[in-house]
Amino acid sequence: MLFRSPRDAGFDDDCIRLLVSQNAGLYNLQLAELGKLSDVSLSLLHPLTNLTSLDISRAGVIQGMVLTDTAVIDLLKHVGGNLVELVLDRASSLFLP
């Protein structure tokens, strides 16, 4: 199942919780440009172990947040087993100078 998030300020951690609880079999998740994506949001994705593609590019930009290295690495420890494609593109502090 593919899920592409709406570019909507209303899509928050509660929406992510619901998405994960109702769609544990997701294999392609696109959360690009989701302004409210945070480290907590990433932890909510941990049950999605079937993911083969994850896009969290430009996440948190609208709210001025940057995902931490620790949160991204922890996410990969949980969902990285089947992951073929990971799009970060300035989503984490890995890209800060």
C-alpha positions in Angstrom: 0.0 0.0 0.0 1.2 3.5 -0.9 0.5 6.5 1.2 1.3 10.1 0.2 0.7 12.7 2.9 -1.3 15.8 2.2 0.7 19.0 2.4 -1.6 20.1 5.2 -0.7 21.7 8.5 -3.5 19.6 10.0 -1.6 16.4 9.3 0.1 15.8 12.7 1.2 13.1 15.1 -2.4 12.0 15.8 -2.8 11.4 12.0 0.4 9.4 11.9 -0.7 7.3 14.8 -4.0 6.5 13.1 -2.2 5.9 9.8 0.2 3.4 11.3 -2.4 1.6 13.4 -4.7 1.1 10.4 -2.1 0.4 7.8 0.7 -1.7 9.3 1.4 -3.2 5.9 2.5 0.0 4.2 5.4 -0.4 1.9 5.7 3.1 0.4 5.3 6.2 2.6 5.8 9.7 1.3 5.8 12.4 4.1 7.7 15.0 2.1 7.2 18.6 3.1 5.2 17.6 6.1 5.7 20.7 8.3 4.8 19.0 11.6 7.1 16.0 11.2 9.3 15.7 14.3 11.5 13.2 16.1 8.4 12.0 17.9 6.7 11.6 14.6 9.5 9.4 13.4 9.2 7.2 16.4 5.6 6.6 15.6 6.7 5.0 12.3 8.7 2.3 14.0 6.0 -0.4 13.5 6.1 0.0 9.7 8.6 -2.8 9.1 7.4 -3.6 5.6 8.5 -0.2 4.2 10.5 -0.4 1.1 10.4 3.4 0.3 10.3 6.3 2.7 10.4 10.0 1.8 10.8 12.4 4.7 12.4 15.2 2.6 12.0 18.8 3.7 10.2 17.5 6.8 9.6 20.1 9.5 10.7 23.0 7.3 7.4 24.8 7.7 7.7 24.7 11.5 11.4 25.4 11.5 12.3 22.0 12.9 15.1 19.7 11.9 15.0 16.0 12.5 17.9 14.8 14.7 20.4 12.2 13.6 19.5 10.1 16.5 15.8 9.9 15.5 16.6 9.1 11.9 19.1 6.4 12.9 16.6 4.9 15.4 13.9 4.9 12.7 16.3 3.0 10.4 17.0 0.4 13.1 13.3 -0.3 13.2 12.1 -0.1 9.6 15.4 -0.4 7.6 15.3 -4.2 7.1 13.3 -3.9 3.8 14.0 -0.3 3.0 15.4 0.1 -0.5 14.8 3.9 -0.9 15.2 6.6 1.7 14.8 10.2 0.7 16.1 12.7 3.4 17.0 15.8 1.4 17.7 18.2 4.3 15.2 16.4 6.6 17.8 15.8 9.3 20.7 17.5 11.0 22.9 15.2 8.9 22.7 17.9 6.3 23.6 20.9 8.5 27.0 22.5 7.9 
